[in-house]
mmCIF file of C-alpha atoms and ligand atoms in Angstrom:
data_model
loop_
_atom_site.group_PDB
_atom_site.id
_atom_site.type_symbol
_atom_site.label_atom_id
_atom_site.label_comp_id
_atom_site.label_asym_id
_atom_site.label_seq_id
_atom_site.Cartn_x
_atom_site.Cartn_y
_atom_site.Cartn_z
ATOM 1 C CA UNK A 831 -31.470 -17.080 67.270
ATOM 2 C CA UNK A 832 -33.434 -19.903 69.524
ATOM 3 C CA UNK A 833 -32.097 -23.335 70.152
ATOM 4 C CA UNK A 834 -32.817 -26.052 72.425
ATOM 5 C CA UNK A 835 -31.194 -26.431 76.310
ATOM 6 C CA UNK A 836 -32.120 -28.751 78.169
ATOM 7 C CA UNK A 837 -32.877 -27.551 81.686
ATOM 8 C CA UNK A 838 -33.380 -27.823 84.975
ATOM 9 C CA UNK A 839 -36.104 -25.246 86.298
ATOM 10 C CA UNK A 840 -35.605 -25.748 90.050
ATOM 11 C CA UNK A 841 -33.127 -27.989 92.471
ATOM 12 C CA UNK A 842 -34.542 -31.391 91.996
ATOM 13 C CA UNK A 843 -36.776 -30.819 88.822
ATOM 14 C CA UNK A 844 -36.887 -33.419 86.019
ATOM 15 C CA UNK A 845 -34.688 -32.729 82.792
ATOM 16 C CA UNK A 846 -36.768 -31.084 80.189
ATOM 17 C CA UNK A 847 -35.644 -29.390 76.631
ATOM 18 C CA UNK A 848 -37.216 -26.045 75.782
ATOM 19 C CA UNK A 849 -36.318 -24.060 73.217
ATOM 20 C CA UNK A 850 -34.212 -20.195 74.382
ATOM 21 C CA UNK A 851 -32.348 -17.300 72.979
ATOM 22 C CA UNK A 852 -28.500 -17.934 72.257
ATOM 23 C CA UNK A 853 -26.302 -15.740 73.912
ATOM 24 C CA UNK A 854 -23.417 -13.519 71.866
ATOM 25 C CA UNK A 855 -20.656 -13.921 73.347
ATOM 26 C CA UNK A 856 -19.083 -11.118 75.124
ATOM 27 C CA UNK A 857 -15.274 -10.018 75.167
ATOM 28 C CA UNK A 858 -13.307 -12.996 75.951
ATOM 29 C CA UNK A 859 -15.831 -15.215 75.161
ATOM 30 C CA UNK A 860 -16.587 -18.091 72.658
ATOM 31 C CA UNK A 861 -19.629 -19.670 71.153
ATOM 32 C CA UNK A 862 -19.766 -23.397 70.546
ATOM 33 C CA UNK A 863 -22.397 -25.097 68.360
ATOM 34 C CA UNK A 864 -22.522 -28.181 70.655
ATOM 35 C CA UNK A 865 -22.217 -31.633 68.735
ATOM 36 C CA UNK A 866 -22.008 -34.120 71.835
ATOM 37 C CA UNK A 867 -21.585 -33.650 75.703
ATOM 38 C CA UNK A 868 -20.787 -36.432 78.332
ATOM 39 C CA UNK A 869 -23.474 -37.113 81.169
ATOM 40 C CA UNK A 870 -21.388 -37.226 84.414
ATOM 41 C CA UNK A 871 -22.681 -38.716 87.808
ATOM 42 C CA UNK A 872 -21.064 -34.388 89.197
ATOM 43 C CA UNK A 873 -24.124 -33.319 86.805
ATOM 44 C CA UNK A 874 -25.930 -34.273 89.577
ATOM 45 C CA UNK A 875 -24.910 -31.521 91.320
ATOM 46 C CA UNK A 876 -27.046 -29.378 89.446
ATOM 47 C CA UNK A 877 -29.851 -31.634 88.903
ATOM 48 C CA UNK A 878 -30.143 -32.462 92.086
ATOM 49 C CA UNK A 879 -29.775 -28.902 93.575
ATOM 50 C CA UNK A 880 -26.495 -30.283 95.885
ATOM 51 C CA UNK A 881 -25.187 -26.990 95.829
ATOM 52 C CA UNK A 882 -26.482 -23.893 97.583
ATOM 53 C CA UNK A 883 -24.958 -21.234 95.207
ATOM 54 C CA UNK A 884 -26.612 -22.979 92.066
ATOM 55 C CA UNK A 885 -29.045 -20.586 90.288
ATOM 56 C CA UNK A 886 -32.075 -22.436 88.097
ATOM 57 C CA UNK A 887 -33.108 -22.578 85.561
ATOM 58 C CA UNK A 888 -29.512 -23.955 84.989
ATOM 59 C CA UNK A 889 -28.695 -26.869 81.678
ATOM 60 C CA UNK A 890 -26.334 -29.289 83.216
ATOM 61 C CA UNK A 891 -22.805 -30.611 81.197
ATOM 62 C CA UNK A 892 -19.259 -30.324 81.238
ATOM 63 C CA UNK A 893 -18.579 -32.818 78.845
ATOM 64 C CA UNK A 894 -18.599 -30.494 75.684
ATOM 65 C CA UNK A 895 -17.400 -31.064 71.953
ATOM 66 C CA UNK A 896 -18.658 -28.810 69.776
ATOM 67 C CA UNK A 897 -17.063 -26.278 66.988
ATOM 68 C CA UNK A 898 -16.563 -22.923 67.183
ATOM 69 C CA UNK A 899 -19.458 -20.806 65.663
ATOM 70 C CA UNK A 900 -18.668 -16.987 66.922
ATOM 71 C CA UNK A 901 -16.910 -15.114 69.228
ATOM 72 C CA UNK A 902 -16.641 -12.470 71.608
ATOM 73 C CA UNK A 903 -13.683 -9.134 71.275
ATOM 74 C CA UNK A 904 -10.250 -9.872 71.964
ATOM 75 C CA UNK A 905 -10.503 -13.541 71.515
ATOM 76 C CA UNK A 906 -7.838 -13.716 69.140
ATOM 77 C CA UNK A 907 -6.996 -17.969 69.453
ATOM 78 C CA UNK A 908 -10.238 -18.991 68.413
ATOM 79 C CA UNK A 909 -11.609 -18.682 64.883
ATOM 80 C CA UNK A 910 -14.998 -19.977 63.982
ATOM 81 C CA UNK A 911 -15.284 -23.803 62.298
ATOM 82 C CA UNK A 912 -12.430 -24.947 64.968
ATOM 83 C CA UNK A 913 -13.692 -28.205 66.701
ATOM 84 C CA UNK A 914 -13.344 -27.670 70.703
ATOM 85 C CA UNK A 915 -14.295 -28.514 74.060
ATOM 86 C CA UNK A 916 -14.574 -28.091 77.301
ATOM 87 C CA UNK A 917 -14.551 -29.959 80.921
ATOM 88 C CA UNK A 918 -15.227 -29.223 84.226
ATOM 89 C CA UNK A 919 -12.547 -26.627 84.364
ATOM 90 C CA UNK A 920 -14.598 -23.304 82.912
ATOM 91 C CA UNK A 921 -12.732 -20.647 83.841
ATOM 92 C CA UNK A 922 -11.329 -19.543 87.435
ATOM 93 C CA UNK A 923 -11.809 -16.424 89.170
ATOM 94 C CA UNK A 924 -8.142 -14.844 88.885
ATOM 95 C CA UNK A 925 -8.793 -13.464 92.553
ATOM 96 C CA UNK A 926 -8.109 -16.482 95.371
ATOM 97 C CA UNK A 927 -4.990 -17.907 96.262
ATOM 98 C CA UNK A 928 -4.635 -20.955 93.838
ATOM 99 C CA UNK A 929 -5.357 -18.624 91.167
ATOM 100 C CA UNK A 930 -2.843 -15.916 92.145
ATOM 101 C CA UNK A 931 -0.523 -18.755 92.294
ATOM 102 C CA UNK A 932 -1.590 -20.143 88.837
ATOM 103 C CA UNK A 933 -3.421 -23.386 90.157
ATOM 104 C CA UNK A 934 -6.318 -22.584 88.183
ATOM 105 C CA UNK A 935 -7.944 -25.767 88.282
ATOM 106 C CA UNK A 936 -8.126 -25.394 92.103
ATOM 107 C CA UNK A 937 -9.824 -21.934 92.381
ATOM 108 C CA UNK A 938 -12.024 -21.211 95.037
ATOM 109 C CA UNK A 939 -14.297 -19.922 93.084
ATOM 110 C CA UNK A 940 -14.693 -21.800 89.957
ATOM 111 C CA UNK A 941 -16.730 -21.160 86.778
ATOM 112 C CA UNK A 942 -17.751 -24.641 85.934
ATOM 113 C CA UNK A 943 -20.101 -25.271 83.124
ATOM 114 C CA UNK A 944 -23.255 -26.744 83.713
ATOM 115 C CA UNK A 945 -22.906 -25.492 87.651
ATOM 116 C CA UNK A 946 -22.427 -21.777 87.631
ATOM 117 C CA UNK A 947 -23.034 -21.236 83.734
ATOM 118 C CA UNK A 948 -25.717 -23.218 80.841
ATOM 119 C CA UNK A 949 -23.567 -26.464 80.246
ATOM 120 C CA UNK A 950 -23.483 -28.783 77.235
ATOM 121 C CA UNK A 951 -26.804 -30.170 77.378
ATOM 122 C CA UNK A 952 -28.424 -27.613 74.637
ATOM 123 C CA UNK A 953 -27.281 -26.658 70.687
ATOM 124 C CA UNK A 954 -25.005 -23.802 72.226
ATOM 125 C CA UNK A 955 -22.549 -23.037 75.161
ATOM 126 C CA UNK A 956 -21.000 -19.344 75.793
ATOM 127 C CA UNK A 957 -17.663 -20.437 77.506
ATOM 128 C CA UNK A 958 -14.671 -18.055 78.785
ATOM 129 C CA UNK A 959 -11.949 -18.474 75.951
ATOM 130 C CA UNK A 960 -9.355 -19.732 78.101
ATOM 131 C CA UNK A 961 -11.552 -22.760 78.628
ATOM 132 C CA UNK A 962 -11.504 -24.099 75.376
ATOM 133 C CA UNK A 963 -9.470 -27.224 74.454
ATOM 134 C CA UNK A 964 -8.795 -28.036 70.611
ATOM 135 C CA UNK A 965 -9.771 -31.096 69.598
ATOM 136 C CA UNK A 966 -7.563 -33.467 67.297
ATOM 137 C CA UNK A 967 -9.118 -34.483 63.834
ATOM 138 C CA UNK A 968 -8.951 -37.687 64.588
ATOM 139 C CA UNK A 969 -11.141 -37.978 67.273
ATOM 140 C CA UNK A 970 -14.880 -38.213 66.897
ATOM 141 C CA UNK A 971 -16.964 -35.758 68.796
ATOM 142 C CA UNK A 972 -18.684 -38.879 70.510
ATOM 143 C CA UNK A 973 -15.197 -40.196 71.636
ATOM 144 C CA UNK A 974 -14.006 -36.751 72.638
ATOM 145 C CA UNK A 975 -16.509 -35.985 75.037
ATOM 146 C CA UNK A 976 -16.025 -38.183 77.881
ATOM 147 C CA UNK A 977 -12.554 -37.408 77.740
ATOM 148 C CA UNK A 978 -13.027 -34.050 79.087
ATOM 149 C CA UNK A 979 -14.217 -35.097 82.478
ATOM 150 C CA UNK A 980 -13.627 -38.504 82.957
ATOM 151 C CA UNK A 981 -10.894 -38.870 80.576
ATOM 152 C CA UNK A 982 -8.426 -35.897 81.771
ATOM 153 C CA UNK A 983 -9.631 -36.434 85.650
ATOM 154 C CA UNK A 984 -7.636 -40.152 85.249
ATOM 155 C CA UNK A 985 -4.931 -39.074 83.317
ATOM 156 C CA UNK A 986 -4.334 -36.307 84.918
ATOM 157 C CA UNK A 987 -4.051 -37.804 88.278
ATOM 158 C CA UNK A 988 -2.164 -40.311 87.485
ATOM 159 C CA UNK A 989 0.609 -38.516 85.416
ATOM 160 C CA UNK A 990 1.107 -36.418 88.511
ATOM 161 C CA UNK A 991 1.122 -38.808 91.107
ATOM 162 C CA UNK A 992 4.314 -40.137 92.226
ATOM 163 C CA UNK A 993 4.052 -43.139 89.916
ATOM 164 C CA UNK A 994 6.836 -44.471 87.220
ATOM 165 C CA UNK A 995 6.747 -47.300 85.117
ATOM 166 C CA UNK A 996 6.905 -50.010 85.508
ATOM 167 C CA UNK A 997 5.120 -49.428 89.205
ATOM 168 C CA UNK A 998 1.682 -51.094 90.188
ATOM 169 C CA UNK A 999 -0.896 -48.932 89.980
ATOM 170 C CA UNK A 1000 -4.740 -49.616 91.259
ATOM 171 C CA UNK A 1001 -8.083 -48.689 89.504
ATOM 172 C CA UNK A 1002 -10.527 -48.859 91.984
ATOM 173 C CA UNK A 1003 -13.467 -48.834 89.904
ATOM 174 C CA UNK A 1004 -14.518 -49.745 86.437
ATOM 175 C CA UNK A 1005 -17.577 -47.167 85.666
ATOM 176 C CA UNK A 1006 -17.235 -43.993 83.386
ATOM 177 C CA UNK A 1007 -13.939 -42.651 84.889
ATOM 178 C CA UNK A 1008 -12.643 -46.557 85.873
ATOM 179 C CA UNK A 1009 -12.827 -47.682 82.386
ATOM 180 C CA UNK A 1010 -10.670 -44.736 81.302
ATOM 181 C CA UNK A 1011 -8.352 -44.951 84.348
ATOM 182 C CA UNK A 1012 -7.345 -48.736 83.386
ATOM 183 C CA UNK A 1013 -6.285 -47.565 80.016
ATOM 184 C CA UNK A 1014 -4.422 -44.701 80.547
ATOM 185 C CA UNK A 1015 -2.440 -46.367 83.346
ATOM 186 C CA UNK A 1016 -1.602 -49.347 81.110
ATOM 187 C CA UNK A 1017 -0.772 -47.314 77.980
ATOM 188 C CA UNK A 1018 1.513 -45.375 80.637
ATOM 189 C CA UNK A 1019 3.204 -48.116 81.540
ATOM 190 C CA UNK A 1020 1.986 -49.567 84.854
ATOM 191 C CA UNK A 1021 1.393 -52.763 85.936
ATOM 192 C CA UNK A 1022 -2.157 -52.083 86.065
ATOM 193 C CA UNK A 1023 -4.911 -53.831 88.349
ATOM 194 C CA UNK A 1024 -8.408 -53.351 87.933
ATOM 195 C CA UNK A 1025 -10.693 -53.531 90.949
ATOM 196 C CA UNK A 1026 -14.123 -53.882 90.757
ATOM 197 C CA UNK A 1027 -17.473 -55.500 91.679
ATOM 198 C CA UNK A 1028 -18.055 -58.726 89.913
ATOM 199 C CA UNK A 1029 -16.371 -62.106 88.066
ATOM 200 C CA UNK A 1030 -17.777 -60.574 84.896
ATOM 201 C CA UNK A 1031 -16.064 -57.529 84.737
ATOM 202 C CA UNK A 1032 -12.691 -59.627 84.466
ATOM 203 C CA UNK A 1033 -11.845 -60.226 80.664
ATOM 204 C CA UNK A 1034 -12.863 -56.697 79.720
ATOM 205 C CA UNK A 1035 -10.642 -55.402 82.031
ATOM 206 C CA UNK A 1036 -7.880 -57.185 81.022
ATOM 207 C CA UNK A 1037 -9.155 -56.076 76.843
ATOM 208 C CA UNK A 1038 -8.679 -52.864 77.977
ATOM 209 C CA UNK A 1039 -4.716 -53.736 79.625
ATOM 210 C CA UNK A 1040 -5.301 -54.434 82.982
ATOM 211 C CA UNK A 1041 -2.815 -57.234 84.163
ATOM 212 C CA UNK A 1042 -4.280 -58.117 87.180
ATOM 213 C CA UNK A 1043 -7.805 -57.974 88.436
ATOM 214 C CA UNK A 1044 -9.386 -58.176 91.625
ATOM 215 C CA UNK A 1045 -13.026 -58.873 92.090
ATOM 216 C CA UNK A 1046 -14.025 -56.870 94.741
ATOM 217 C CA UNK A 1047 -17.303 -58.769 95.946
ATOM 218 C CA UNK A 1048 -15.190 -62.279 96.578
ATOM 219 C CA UNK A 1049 -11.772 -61.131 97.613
ATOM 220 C CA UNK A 1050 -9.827 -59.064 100.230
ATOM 221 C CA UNK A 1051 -8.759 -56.306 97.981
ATOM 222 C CA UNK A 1052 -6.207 -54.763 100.454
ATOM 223 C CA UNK A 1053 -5.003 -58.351 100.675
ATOM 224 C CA UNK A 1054 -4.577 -59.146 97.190
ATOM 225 C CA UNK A 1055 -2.803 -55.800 96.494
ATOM 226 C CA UNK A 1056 -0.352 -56.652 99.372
ATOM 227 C CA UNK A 1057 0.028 -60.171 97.412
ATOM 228 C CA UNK A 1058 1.304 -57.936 94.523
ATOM 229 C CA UNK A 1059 3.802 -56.109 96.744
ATOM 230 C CA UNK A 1060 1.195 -53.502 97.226
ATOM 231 C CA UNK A 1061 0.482 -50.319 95.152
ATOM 232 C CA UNK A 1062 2.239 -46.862 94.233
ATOM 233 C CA UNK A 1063 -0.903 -45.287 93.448
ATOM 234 C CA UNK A 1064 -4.352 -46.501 94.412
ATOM 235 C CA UNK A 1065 -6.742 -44.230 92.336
ATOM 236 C CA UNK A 1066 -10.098 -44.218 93.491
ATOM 237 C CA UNK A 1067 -12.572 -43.227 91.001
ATOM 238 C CA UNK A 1068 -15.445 -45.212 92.948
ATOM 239 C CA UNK A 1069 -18.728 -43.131 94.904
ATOM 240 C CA UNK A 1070 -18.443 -45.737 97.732
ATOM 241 C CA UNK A 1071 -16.556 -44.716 100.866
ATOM 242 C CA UNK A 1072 -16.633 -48.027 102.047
ATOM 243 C CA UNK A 1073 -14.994 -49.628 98.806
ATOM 244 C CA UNK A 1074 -11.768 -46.768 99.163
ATOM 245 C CA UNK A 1075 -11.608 -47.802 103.016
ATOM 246 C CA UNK A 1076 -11.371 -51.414 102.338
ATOM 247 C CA UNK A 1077 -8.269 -51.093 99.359
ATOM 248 C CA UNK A 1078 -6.562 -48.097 101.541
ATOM 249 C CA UNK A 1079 -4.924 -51.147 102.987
ATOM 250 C CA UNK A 1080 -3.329 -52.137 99.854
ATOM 251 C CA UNK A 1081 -1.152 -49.493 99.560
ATOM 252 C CA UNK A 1082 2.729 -50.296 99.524
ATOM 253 C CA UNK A 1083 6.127 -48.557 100.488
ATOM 254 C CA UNK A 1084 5.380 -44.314 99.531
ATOM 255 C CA UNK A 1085 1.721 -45.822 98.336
ATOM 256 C CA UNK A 1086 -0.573 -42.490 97.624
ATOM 257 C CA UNK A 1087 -4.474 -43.189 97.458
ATOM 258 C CA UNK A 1088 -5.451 -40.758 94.700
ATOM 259 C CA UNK A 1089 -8.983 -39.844 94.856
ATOM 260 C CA UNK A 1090 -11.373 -38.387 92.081
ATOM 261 C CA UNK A 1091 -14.814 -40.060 93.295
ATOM 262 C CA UNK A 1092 -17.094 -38.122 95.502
ATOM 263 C CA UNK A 1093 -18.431 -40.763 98.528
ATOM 264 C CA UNK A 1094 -20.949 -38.751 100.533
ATOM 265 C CA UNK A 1095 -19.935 -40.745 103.337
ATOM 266 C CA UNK A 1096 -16.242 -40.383 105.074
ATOM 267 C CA UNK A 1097 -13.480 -42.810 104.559
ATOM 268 C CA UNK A 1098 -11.821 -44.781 107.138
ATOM 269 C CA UNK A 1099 -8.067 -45.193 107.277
ATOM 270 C CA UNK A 1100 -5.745 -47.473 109.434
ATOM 271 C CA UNK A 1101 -3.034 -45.037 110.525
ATOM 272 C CA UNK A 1102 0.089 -46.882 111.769
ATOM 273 C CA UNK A 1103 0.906 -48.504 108.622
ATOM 274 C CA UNK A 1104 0.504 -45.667 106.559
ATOM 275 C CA UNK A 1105 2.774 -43.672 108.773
ATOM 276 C CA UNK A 1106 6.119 -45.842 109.249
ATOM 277 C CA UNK A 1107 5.427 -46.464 105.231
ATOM 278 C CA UNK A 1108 5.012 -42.734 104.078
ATOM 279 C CA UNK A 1109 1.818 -43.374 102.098
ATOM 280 C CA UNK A 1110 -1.043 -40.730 101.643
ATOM 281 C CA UNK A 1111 -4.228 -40.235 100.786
ATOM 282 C CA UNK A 1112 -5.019 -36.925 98.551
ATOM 283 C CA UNK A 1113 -7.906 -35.589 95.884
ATOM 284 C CA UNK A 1114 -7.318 -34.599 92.845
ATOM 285 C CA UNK A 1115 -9.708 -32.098 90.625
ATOM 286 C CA UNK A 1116 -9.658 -32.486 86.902
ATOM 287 C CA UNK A 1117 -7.322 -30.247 84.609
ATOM 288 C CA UNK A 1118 -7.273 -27.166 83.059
ATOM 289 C CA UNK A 1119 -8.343 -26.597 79.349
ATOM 290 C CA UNK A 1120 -4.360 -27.491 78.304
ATOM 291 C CA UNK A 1121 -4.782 -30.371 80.714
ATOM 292 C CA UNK A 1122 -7.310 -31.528 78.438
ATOM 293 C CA UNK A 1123 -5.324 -31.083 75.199
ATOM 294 C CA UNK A 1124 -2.488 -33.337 76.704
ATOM 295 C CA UNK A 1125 -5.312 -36.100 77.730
ATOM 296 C CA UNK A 1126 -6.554 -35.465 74.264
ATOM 297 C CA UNK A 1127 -3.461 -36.078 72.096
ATOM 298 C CA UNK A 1128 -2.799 -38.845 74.567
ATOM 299 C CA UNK A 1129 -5.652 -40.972 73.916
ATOM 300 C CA UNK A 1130 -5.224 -40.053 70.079
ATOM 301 C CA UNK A 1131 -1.670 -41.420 69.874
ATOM 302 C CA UNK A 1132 -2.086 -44.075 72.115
ATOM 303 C CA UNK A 1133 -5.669 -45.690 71.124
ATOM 304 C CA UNK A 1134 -7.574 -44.886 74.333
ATOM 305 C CA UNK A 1135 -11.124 -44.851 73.833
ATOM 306 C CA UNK A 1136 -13.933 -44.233 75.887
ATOM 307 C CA UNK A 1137 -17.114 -46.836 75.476
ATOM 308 C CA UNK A 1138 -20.328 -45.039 75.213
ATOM 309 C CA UNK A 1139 -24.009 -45.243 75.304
ATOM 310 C CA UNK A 1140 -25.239 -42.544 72.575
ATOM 311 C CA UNK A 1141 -28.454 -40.874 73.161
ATOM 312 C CA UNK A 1142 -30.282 -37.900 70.654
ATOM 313 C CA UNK A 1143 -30.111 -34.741 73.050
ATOM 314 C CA UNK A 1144 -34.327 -34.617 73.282
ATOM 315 C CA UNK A 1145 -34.019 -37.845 75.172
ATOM 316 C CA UNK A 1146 -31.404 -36.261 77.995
ATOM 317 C CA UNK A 1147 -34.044 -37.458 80.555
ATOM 318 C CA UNK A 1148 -33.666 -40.537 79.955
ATOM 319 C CA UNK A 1149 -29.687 -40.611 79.080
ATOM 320 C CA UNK A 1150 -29.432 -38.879 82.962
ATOM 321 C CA UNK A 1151 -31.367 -41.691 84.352
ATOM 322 C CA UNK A 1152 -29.476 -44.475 82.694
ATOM 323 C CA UNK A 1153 -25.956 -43.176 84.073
ATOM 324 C CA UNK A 1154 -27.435 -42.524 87.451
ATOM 325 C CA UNK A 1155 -28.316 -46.096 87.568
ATOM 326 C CA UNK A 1156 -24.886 -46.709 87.120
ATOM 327 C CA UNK A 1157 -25.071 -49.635 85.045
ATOM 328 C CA UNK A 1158 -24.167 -47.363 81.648
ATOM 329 C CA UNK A 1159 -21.291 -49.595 79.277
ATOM 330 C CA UNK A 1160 -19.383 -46.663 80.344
ATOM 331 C CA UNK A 1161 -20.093 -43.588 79.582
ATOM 332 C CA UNK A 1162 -23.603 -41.644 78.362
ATOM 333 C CA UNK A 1163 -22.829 -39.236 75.600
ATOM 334 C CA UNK A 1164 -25.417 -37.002 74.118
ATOM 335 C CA UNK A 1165 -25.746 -36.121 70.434
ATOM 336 C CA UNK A 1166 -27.260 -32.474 69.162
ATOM 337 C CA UNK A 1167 -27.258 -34.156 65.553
ATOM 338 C CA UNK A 1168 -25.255 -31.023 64.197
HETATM 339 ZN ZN1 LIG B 2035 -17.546 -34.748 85.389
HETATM 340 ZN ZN1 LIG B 2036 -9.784 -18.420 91.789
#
């Protein structure tokens, strides 16, 4: 059986679909007929060629909804027709230390899809069973998608930071994983502020819960989180090292400056106040596949939503683009049409 992929040939080669052999799937595997995968700015990983263990021609995605169409021996869990996904998390190596400790998500040597195997860009993905998330029927693939990456990255990160209701929590950043990140932490229970780079931005952040926002490109944002008795949790879902430096001052009393944006640049951080007031600043990498189901049954019972930007899969050249631009209304979600 051939189907389309779209691919990158070589480490900084344009997108282009061309048509391959499927793969079976081999023991403990699972094929999913792919109905819509999230474009993430980490696909540019692979795009780019950012990583020196990347081998090309390589299909970039880790925003995958598809259903189950086949799958390998001793996969007993997953039966054809059941709609999945999967994330960044796409398998672990069961050999470093977070894995022998069961901290899969932070193995050493991680199988994620679209890096080190073909990702959701394409009709098919061949994914290690203990990947795969179930989706709930109630969710459209479209919808589903983003919350794989940018969805369970937020919620994740905040439901294990040391945040409780009714604290103030921070988004730093209303993009793909921002938008997200305001909902979850308002449907959670926070006092929620939104912080990001414009007046315009302000009534849709407060449409999607925020209570307070801070425009970033008028206003002191360490200042005006102080003003608000300063924050639990800071999450900084931003690409701009210089944005997380300037809010690291906003923290409050045991503040923690949660960070799931990738600045190329380093961060700079004021020590003596974060010292004699216990705050931090720590990562925080996506989820594992039941990770995802929790994010999943989350947004389903609560109403999150991602908003998306749908493009047909042939035009994945131009869907990449448009998020790398970053001006997408939030996420970019491409559609097989299966
Ligand atoms: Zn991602
Ligand atoms: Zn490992």
């Amino acid at each position: 059986m051939r189907a389309r992929y779209v691919e990158v040939s070589k480490a900084g080669a344009p997108l282009e679909v061309v048509t391959r052999e499927v793969p079976e799937p081999a023991a403990g595997e699972v094929r999913v007929r792919v109905e819509a995968c999230g474009v993430c700015h980490s696909d540019s990983l692979t795009v780019a060629g950012l990583l020196p263990f990347i081998t090309y021609p390589r299909t970039p995605g880790h925003e995958i909804v598809g259903r189950v169409e086949s799958v390998g021996a001793g996969v007993p869990q997953w039966k054809p027709g059941q709609r999945v996904g999967v994330g960044w998390y796409g398998g672990h190596c069961r050999r470093c230390e977070p894995c022998r400790r069961g901290d899969l998500v932070a193995c050493q040597n991680p199988l994620i899809p679209g890096v080190i195997y073909d990702g959701g860009y394409a009709d098919y993905v061949v994914a290690p069973a203990e990947a795969i998330a179930a989706i709930p029927d109630s969710l459209k693939s479209v919808d589903a998608a983003p919350l794989l990456c940018a969805g369970i990255t937020t919620f994740n990160a905040l439901r294990n930071s040391g945040a409780r209701p009714p604290d103030t929590v921070a988004i730093l950043g209303m993009g793909g994983l921002g938008h997200l990140g305001v909902q979850f932490a308002a449907k959670m229970g926070f006092n929620t502020v939104a912080i990001a780079r414009g007046a315009d931005k302000e009534q849709f952040a407060h449409d999607l819960g925020a209570r307070h926002y801070i425009d970033s490109t008028t206003t002191d944002v360490a200042a005006a989180l102080k003003k608000l008795s300063g924050a639990r949790v800071v999450l900084a879902t931003v690409t701009d090292a210089d944005a997380m430096s300037a809010a690291l001052g906003g923290l409050g009393y045991a503040g923690e400056f949660v960070i799931v944006g990738v600045p190329a640049k380093p961060i700079q951080a004021a020590v003596p106040g974060m010292v004699m007031q216990r705050q931090s600043i720590h990562g925080w990498p996506s989820g594992t596949a039941i990770d995802s189901e929790d994010t999943l049954k989350f947004s389903e019972i609560t109403g999150v939503l991602p908003l998306t930007e749908r493009y047909p899969l042939e035009r994945a050249a131009e869907a990449y683009a448009r998020m790398m631009t970053g001006k997408a209304r939030f996420r970019v979600v491409l559609e097989t049409g299966a």
